[in-house]
Coordinates of C-alpha atoms and ligand atoms in Angstrom, one line a residue:
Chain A
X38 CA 17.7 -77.1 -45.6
X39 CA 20.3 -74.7 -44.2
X40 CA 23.5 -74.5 -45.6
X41 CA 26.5 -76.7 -44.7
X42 CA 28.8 -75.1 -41.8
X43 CA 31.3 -77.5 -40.9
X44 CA 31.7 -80.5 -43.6
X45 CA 34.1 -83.0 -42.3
X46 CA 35.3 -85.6 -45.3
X47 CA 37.2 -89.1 -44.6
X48 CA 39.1 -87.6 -41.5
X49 CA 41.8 -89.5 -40.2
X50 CA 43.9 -88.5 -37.4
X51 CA 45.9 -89.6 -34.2
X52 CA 49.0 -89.3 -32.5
X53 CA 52.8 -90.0 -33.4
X54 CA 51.5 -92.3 -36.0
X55 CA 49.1 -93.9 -33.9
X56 CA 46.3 -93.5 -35.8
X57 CA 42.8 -92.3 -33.9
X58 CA 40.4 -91.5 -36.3
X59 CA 39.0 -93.2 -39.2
X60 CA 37.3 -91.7 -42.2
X61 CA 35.3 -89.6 -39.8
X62 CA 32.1 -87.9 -41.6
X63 CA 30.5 -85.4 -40.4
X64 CA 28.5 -82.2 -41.5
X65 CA 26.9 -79.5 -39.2
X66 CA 24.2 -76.9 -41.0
X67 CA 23.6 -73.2 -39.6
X68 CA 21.8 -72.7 -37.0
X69 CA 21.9 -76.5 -35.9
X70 CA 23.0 -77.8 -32.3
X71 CA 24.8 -81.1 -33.5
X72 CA 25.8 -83.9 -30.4
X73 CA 28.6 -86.1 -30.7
X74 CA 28.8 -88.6 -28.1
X75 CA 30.3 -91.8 -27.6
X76 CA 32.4 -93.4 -24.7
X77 CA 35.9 -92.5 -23.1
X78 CA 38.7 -92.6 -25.4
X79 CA 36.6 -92.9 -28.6
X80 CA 38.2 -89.6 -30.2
X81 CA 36.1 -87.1 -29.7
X82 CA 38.4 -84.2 -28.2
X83 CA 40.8 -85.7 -31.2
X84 CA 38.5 -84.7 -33.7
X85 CA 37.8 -81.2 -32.1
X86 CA 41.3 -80.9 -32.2
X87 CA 41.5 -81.2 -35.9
X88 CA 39.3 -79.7 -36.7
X89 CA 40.6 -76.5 -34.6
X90 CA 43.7 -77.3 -36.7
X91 CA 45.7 -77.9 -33.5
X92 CA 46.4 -81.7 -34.9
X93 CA 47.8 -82.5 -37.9
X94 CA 44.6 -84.7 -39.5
X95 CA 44.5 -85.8 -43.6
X96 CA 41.2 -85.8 -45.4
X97 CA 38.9 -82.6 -45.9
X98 CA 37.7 -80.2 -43.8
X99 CA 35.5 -77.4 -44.9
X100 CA 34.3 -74.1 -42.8
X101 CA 31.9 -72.6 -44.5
X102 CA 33.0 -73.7 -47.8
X103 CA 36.9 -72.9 -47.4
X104 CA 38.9 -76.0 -46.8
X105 CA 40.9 -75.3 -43.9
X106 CA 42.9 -78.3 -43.6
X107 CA 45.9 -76.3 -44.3
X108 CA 45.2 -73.0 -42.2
X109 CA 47.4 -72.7 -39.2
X110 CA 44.7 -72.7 -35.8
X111 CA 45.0 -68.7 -35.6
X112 CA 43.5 -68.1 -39.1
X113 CA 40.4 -70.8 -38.4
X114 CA 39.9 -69.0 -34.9
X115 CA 39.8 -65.9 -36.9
X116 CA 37.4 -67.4 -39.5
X117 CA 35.0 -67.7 -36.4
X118 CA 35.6 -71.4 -35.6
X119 CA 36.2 -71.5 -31.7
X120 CA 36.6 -74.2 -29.5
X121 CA 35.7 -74.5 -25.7
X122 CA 38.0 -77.6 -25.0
X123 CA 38.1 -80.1 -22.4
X124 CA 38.9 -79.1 -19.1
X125 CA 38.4 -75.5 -19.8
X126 CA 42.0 -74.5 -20.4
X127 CA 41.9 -70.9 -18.9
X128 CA 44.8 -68.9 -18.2
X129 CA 44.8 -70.0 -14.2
X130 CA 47.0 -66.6 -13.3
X131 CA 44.8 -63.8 -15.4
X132 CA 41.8 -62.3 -13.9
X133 CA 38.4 -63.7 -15.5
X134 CA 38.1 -60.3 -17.2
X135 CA 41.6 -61.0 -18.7
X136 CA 40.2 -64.2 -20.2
X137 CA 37.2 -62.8 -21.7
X138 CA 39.8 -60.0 -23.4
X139 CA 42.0 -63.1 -24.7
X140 CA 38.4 -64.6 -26.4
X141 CA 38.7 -61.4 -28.5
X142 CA 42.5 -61.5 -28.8
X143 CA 41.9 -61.8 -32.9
X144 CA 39.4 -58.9 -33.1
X145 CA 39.7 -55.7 -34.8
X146 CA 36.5 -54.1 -34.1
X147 CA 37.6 -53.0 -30.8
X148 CA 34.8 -50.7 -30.5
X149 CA 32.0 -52.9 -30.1
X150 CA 34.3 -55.2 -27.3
X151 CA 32.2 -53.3 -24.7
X152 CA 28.6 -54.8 -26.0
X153 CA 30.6 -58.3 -25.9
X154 CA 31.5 -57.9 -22.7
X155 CA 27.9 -56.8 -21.1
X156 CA 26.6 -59.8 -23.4
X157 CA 28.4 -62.0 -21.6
X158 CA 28.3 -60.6 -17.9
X159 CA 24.5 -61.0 -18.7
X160 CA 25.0 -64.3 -19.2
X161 CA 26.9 -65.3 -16.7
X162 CA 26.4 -62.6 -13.5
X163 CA 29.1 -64.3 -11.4
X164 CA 31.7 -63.4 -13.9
X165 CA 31.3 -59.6 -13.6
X166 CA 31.4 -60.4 -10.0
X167 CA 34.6 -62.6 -10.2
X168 CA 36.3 -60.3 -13.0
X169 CA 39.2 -59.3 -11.1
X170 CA 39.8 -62.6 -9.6
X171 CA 41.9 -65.0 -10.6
X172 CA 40.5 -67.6 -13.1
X173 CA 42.1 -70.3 -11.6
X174 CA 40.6 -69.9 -8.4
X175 CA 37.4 -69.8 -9.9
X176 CA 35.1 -72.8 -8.9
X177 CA 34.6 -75.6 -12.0
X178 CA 31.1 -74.2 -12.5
X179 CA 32.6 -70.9 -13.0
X180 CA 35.5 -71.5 -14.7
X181 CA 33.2 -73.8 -17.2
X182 CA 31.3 -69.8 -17.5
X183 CA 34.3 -68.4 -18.2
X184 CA 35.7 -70.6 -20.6
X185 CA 31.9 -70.3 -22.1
X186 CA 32.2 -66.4 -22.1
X187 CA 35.9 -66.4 -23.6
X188 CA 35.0 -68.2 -26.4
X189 CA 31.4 -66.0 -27.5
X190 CA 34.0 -62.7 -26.8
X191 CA 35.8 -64.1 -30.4
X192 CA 32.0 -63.6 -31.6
X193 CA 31.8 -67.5 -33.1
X194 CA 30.1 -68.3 -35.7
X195 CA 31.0 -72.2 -34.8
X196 CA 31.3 -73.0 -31.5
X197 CA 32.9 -76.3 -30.6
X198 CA 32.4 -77.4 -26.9
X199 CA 33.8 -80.4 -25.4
X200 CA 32.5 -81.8 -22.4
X201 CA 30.7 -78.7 -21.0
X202 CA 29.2 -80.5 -17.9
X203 CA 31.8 -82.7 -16.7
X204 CA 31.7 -82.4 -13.0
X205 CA 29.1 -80.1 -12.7
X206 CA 25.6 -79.8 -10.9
X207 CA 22.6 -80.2 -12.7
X208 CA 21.3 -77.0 -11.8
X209 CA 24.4 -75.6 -13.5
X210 CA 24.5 -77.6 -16.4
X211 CA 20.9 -77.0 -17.2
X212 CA 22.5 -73.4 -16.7
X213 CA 25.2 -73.5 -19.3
X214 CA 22.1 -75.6 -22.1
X215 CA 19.9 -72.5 -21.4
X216 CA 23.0 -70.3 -22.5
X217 CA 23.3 -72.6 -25.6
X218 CA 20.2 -72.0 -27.0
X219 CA 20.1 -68.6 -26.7
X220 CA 23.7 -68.4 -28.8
X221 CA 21.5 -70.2 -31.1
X222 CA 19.1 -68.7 -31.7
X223 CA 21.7 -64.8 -32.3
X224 CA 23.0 -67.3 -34.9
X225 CA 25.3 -69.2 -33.7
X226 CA 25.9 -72.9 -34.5
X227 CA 27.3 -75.2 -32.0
X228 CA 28.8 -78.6 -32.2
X229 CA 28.5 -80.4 -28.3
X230 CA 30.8 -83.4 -27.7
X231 CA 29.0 -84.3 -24.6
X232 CA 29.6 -87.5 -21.8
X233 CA 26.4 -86.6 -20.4
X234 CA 24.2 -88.0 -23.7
X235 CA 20.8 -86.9 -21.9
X236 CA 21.8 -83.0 -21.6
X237 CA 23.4 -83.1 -25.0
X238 CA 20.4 -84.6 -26.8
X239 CA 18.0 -82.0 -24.7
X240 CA 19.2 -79.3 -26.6
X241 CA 20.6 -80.9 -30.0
X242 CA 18.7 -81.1 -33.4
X243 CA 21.1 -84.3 -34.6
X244 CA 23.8 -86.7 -33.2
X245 CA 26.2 -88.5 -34.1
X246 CA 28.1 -92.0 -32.2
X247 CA 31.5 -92.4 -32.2
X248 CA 33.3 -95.4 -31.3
X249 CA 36.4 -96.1 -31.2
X250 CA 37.7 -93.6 -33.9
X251 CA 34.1 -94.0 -36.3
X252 CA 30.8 -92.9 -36.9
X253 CA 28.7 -95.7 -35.8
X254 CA 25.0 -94.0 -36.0
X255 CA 23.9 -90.5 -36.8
X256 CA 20.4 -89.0 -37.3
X257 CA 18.1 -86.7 -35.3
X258 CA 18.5 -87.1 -31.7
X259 CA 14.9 -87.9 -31.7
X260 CA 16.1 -91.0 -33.6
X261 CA 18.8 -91.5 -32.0
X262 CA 17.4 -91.5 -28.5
X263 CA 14.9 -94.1 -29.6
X264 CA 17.6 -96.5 -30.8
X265 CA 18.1 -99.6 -28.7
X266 CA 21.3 -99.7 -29.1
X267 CA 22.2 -96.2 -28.0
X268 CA 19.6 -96.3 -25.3
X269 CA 21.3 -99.3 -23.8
X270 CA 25.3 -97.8 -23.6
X271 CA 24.6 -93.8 -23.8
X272 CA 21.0 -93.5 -21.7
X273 CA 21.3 -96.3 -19.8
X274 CA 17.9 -97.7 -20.1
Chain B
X47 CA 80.2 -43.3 5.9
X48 CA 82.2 -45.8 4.3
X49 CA 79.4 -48.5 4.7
X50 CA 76.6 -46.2 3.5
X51 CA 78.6 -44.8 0.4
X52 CA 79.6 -49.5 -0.1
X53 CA 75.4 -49.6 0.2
X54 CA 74.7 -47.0 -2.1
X55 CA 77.4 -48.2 -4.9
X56 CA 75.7 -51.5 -4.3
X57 CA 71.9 -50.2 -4.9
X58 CA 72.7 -48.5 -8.3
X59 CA 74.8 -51.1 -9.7
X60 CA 72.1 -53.8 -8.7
X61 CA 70.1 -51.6 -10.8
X62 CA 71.7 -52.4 -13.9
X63 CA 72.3 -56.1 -12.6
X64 CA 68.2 -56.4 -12.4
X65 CA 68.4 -55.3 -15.8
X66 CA 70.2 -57.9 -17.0
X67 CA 68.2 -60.3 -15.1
X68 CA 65.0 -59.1 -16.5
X69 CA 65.5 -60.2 -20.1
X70 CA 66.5 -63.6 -18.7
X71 CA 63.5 -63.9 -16.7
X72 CA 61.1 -63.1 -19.2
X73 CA 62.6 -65.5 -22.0
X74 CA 62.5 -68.0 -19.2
X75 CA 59.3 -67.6 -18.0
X76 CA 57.8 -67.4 -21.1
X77 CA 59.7 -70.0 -23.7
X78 CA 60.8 -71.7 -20.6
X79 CA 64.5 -71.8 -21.6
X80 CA 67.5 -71.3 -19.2
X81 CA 69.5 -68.9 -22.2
X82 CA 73.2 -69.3 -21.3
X83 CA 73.6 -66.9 -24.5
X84 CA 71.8 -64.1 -22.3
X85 CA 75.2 -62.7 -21.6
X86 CA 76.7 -63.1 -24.7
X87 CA 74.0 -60.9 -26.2
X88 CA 74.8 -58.5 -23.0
X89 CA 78.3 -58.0 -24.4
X90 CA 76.9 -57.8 -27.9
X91 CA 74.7 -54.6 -27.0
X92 CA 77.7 -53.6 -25.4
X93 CA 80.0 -53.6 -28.1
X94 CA 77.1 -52.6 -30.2
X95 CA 76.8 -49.3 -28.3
X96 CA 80.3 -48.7 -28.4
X97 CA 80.6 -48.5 -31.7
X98 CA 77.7 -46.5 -32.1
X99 CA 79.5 -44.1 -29.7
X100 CA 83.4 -44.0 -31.1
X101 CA 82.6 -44.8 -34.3
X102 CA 79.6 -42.8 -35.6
X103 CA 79.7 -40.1 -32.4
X104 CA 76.7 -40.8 -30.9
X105 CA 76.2 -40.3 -27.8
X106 CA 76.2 -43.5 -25.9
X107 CA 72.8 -43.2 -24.0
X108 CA 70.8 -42.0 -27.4
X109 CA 72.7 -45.3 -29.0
X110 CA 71.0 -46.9 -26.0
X111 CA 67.8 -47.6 -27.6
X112 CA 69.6 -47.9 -31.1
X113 CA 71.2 -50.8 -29.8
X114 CA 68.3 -51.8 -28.2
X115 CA 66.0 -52.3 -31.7
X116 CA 69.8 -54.1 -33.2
X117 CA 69.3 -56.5 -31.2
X118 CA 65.7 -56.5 -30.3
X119 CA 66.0 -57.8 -34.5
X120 CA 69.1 -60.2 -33.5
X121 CA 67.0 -61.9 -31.0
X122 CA 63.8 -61.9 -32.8
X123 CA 65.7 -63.5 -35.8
X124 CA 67.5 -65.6 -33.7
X125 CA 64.5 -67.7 -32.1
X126 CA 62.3 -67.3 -35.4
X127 CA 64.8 -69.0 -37.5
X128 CA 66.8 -70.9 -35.1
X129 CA 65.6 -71.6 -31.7
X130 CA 61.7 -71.8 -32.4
X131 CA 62.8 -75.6 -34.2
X132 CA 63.8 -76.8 -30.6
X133 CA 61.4 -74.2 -28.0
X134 CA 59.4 -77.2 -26.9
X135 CA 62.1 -79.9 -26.2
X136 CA 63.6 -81.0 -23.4
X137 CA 65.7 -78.8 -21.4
X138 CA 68.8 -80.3 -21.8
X139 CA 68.1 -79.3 -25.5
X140 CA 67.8 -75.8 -25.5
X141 CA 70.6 -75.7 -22.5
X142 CA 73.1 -77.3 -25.2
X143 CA 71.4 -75.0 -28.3
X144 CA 71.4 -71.6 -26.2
X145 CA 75.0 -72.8 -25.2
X146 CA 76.5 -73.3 -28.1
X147 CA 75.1 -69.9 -29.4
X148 CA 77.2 -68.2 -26.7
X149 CA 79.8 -70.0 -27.6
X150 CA 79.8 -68.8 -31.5
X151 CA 78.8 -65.0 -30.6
X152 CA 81.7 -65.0 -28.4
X153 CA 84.0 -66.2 -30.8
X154 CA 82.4 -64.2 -33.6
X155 CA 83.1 -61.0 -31.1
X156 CA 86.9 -62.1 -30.8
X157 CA 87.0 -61.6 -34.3
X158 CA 85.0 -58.7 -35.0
X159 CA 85.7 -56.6 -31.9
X160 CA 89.3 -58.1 -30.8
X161 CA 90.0 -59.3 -27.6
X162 CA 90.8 -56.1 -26.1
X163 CA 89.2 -54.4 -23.1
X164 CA 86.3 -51.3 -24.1
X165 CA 85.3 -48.6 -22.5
X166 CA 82.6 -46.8 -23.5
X167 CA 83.7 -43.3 -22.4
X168 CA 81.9 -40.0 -22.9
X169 CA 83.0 -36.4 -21.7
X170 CA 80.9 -36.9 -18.5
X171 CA 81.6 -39.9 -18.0
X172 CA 83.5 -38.9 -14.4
X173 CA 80.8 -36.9 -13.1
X174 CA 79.1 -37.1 -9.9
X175 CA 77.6 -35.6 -7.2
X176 CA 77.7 -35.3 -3.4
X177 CA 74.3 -35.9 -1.2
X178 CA 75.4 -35.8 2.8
X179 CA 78.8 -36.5 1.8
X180 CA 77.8 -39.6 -0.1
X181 CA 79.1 -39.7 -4.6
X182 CA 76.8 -40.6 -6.2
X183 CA 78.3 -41.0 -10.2
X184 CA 75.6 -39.6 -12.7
X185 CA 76.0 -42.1 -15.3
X186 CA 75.4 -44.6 -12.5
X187 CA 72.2 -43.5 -11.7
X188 CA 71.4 -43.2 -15.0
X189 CA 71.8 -46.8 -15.2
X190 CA 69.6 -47.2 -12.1
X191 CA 66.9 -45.2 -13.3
X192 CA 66.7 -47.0 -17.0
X193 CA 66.8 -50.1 -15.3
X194 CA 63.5 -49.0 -13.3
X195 CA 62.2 -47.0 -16.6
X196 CA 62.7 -50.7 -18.3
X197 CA 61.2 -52.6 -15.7
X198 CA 57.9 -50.7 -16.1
X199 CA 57.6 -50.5 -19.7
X200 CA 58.1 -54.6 -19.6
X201 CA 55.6 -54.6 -16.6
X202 CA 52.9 -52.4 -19.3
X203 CA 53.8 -54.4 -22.0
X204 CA 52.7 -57.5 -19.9
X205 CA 49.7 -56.4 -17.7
X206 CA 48.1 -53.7 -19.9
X207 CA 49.0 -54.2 -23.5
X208 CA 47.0 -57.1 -25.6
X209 CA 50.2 -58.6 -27.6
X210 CA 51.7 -58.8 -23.6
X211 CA 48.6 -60.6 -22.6
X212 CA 49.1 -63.0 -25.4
X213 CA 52.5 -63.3 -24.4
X214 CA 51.5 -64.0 -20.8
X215 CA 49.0 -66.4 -22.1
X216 CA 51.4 -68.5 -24.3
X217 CA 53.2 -68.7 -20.5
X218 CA 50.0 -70.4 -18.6
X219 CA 48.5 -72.6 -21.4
X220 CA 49.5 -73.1 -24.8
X221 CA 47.0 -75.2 -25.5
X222 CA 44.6 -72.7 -25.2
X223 CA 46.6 -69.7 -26.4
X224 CA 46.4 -71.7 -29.5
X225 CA 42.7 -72.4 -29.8
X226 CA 42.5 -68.6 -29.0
X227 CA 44.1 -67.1 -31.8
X228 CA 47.7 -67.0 -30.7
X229 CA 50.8 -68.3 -32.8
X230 CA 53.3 -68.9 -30.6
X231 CA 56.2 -68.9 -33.1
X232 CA 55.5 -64.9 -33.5
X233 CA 55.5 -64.7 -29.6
X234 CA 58.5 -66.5 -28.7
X235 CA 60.4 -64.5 -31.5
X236 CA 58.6 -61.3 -30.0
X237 CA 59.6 -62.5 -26.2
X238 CA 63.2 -63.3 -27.3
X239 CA 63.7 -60.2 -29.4
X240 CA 62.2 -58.0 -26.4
X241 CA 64.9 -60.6 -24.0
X242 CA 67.8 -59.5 -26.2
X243 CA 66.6 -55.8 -26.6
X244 CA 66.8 -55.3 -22.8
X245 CA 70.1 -57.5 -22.9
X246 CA 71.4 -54.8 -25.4
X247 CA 70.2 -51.6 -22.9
X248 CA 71.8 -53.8 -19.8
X249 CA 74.9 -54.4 -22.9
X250 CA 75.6 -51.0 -23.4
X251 CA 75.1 -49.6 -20.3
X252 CA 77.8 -52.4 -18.9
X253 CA 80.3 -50.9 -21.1
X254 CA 79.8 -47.0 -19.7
X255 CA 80.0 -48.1 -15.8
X256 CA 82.6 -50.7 -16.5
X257 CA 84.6 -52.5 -19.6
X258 CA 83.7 -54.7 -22.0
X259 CA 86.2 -57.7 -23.5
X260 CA 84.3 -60.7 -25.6
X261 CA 84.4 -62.6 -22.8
X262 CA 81.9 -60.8 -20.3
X263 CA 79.0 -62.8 -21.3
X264 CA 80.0 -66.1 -19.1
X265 CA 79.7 -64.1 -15.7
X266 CA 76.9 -62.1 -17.3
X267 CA 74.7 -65.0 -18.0
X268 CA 75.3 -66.5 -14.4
X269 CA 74.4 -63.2 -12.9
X270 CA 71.2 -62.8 -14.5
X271 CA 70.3 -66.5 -14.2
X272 CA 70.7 -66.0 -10.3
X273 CA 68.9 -62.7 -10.0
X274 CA 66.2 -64.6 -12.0
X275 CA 66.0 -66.9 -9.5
X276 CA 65.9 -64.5 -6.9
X277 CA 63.5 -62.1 -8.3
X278 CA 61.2 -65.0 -9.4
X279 CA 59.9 -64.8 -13.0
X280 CA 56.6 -63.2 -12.7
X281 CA 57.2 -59.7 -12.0
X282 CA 59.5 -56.9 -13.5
X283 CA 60.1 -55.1 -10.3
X284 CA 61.1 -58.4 -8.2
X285 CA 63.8 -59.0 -10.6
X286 CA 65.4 -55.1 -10.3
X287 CA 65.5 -56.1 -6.6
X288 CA 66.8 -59.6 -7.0
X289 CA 69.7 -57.5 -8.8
X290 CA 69.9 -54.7 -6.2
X291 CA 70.2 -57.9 -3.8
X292 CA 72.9 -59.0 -6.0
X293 CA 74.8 -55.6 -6.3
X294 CA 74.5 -54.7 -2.1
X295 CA 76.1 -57.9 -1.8
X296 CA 79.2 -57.7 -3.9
X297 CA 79.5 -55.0 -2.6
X298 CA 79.6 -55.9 1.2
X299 CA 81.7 -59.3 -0.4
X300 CA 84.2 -56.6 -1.4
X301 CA 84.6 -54.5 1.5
X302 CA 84.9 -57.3 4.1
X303 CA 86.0 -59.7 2.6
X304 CA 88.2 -58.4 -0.2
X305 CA 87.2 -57.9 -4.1
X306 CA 88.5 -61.4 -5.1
X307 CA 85.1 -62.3 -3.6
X308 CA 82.8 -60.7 -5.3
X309 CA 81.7 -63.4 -8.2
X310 CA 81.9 -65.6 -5.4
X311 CA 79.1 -63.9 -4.2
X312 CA 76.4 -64.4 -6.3
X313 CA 76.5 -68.2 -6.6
X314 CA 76.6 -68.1 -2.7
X315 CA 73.4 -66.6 -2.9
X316 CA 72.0 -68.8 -5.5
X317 CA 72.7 -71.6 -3.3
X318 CA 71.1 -70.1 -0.3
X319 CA 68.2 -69.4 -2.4
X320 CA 67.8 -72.3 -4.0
X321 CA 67.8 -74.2 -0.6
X322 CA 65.2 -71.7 1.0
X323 CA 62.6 -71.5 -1.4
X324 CA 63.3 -74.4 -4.0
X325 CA 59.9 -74.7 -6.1
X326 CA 58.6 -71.1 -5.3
X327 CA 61.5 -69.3 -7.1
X328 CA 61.4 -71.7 -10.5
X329 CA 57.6 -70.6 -10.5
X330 CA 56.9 -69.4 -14.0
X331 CA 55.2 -65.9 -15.1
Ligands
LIG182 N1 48.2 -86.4 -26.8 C1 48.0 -87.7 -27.0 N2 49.0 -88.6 -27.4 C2 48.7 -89.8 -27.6 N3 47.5 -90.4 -27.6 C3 46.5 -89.6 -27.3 C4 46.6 -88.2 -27.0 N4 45.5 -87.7 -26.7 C5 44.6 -88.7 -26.8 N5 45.2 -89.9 -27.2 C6 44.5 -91.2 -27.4 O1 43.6 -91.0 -28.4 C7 42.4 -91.7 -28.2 C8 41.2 -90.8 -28.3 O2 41.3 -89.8 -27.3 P1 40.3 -88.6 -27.1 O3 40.8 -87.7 -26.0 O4 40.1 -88.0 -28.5 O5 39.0 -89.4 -26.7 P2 37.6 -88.7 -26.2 O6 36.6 -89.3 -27.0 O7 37.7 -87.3 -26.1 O8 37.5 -89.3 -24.7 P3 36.9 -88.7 -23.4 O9 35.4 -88.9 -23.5 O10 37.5 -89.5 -22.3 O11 37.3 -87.3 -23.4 C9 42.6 -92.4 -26.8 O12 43.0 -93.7 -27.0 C10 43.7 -91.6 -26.2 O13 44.5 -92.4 -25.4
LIG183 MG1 37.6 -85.9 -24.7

């Protein structure tokens, strides 16, 4: 079994002492594509947020071995831990190519920034198209792609995405899943919070439920997708 | 001739006014706080490169940039310590907070500096030239072209530099200048610093063209909030016209209507421009 990426110990969270999260366990190995679904509200984007060290959270959190519960977010993002979050976030009044620059704000290794670059504008052609546009006139497929291509510019070792495929067309979608497993397979391991539980368990090895702030079931999606009970409110069958 | 020499006066003055506007602008559009201590730090530079001049001997546009890293390290300090605790709160906040702070380096000035009036005076201080019969004073257009100089170097700093682009970022989503690596305590400290560094230039220059007293800083920080406003917050070069707007004005204020008139003038405009384009102007960078 591959080693343990991200180990996440009895994580509790929330906001202004409105607690969110409860003893959240979770672990994602190298190499995997983990899922973590569950409906509106449960606290997924709170636990990506966390665990990006964007929210103060108690419990344990471990990247790679190194507990970063007390690492400002800069120092995680530097440690390789990158988040795509919800709704994209770009910088609306940058060009696309000035977002991809801001994925590899933290890098040092300047000379290899041009490879990153024709990485992703292989990826994603309509970038290198779009580069000296405005992001925020991009359309939300693209501006999914260039929140996608910011964050492999930081070169992650742990990508956390958060609701790639709100919004968009299958055709994309099944786009932006292709993309994901070819990160994988250069080595990089990705944890999908995901709405859309089909797409998400299409390309993940494991999932995990959340409800209302827990872990209610975890296993292989293969597992998982056979469960009645997730069947019924995630697959709707 | 009279009207063209007013115009002219007006232009390089506005100069120096876009100058001070500049700094304003980019701690607003960036921190998104209205400093009312912009002027106070204006004077400050100001006395800062007068005493760099009478006191140590030198000359006053080499203490220009000496000035400049004083209280590009006042500022920085300043939010770091200070106003980073209170950045993100309501506006009324950092109104009170930036207010008070002019309040206190005024005072502090009174004590240090004395209440009376400054020039910052060198040998050449009188000379000028004549183009088709209009003066054009050298130190004047010394202060236009810094102002320009300054106004590019901010617009690099922004567009083509990577700490700038982080500092833009920090502007248009903090959430994700976060996630991306950015700690926006360093760049509000950097933004302010880099606010009261061209406040210092804007400062010292002030104090060669006209005279300082501890007092300046009220009518400074009105001035620049208005050519802010005017020149929008995005873009160096819009804000050196919002000033030149400013200056041409005053000066037109003064000739027609008599030189009583000219702080009159710039809230007149800030009216007027508040009333023609209300959400455009408050756009940030
Ligand atoms: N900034 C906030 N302040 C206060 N409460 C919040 C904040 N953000 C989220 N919450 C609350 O925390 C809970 C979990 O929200 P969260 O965004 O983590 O859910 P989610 O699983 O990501 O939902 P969705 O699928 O809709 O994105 C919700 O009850 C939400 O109202
Ligand atoms: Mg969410």
């Amino acid at each position: 079994m591959n080693e343990t990426v991200l180990s996440i110990r009895k994580l509790t969270a929330g906001y202004g002492g409105a607690p969110v999260l409860f003893d959240v366990d979770l672990e994602v190995r190298a190499g995997e594509i983990v899922a973590l679904v569950g409906s509106n509200g449960a606290g997924k984007t709170t636990l990506l947020r966390a665990v990006s060290r964007v929210l103060r959270a108690e419990g344990g959190i471990a990247f790679n071995g190194e507990d970063i519960l007390p690492l400002p977010p800069e120092k995680v993002f530097s440690r390789g831990l990158v988040q795509v979050p919800e709704g994209r976030q770009l910088f609306g009044a940058m060009t696309v190519e000035e977002n991809l620059r801001m994925g590899a704000f933290r890098r040092t290794d300047k000379r290899t920034l041009k490879e990153s670059f024709e990485h992703v504008y292989g990826l994603f052609p309509i970038l290198e198209e779009r580069r000296r546009g405005l992001a925020g006139n991009l359309s939300g497929g693209e501006q999914q792609m260039c929140a996608m291509g910011r964050a492999l510019m930081a070169e992650p070792k742990l990508l956390l995405i958060d609701e790639m495929s709100l919004g968009l067309a299958p055709v994309i979608v099944d786009q932006l899943l292709d993309v994901l497993t070819d990160i994988r397979s250069r080595g990089v391991t990705v944890l999908l919070v995901e709405q859309d539980v089909f797409a998400a368990f299409s390309v993940a090895d494991r999932g995990y439920v959340m409800e209302t702030g827990r872990i209610t079931r975890e296993g292989p999606v293969s597992e998982l997708g056979d469960d009645p009970a997730v069947r019924e409110a995630y697959l709707g069958a | 001739m009279l009207l063209v020499q007013i115009l002219v006066n007006g232009v390089l003055l506005g100069g120096l006014y876009g100058l001070m506007g500049l700094g304003m602008a980019l701690v607003w559009g960036v921190l998104n706080v209205v400093n009312l201590a912009h002027g106070a730090l204006i004077m400050l530079g100001g006395y800062l490169t007068y005493y760099l001049f009478t006191g140590l001997g030198i000359d006053p546009f080499v203490a220009l940039p000496i000035a400049a890293l004083g209280m590009f390290v006042i500022g920085y300090c300043l939010q770091r310590f200070i106003l980073n605790l209170i950045v993100r709160s309501a506006m009324l906040n950092t109104l009170l907070i930036t207010f008070g702070l002019s309040v206190v380096i005024t005072y502090l000035a009174q004590l240090l500096f004395s209440a009376d009036f400054r020039t910052i005076n060198p040998t050449y201080s009188g000379a000028n030239f004549a183009v088709a019969g209009i003066t054009i004073p050298v130190v004047s257009l010394a202060a236009f072209v810094i102002a320009f100089v300054l106004a590019g170097a901010v617009w690099w700093l922004l567009n083509e530099m990577t700490i700038g682009r982080a500092i833009r970022a920090t502007a248009q989503n903090l959430t994700a200048a976060r996630l991306y690596g950015v700690d926006p305590r360093n760049i509000y400290a950097l933004t302010f610093g880099i606010g009261a560094a061209l406040a210092g230039v804007a400062g010292g220059l002030f104090g060669i063209l006209t005279h300082l007293t501890p007092y300046v800083g009220a009518t400074l920080t009105a001035k620049s909030f208005v050519i802010a406003i005017i020149g929008g917050l995005s873009n160096p070069f819009k804000v050196i016209l919002g000033g030149i707007v400013i200056g041409v004005a005053e000066q037109l204020a003064s000739l027609y209507l008599g030189p009583t008139y000219i702080d009159v003038i710039s809230f007149g405009l800030l009216v007027v421009v508040l009333v023609v384009r209300p959400a455009r102007s408050l756009r940030a960078a």
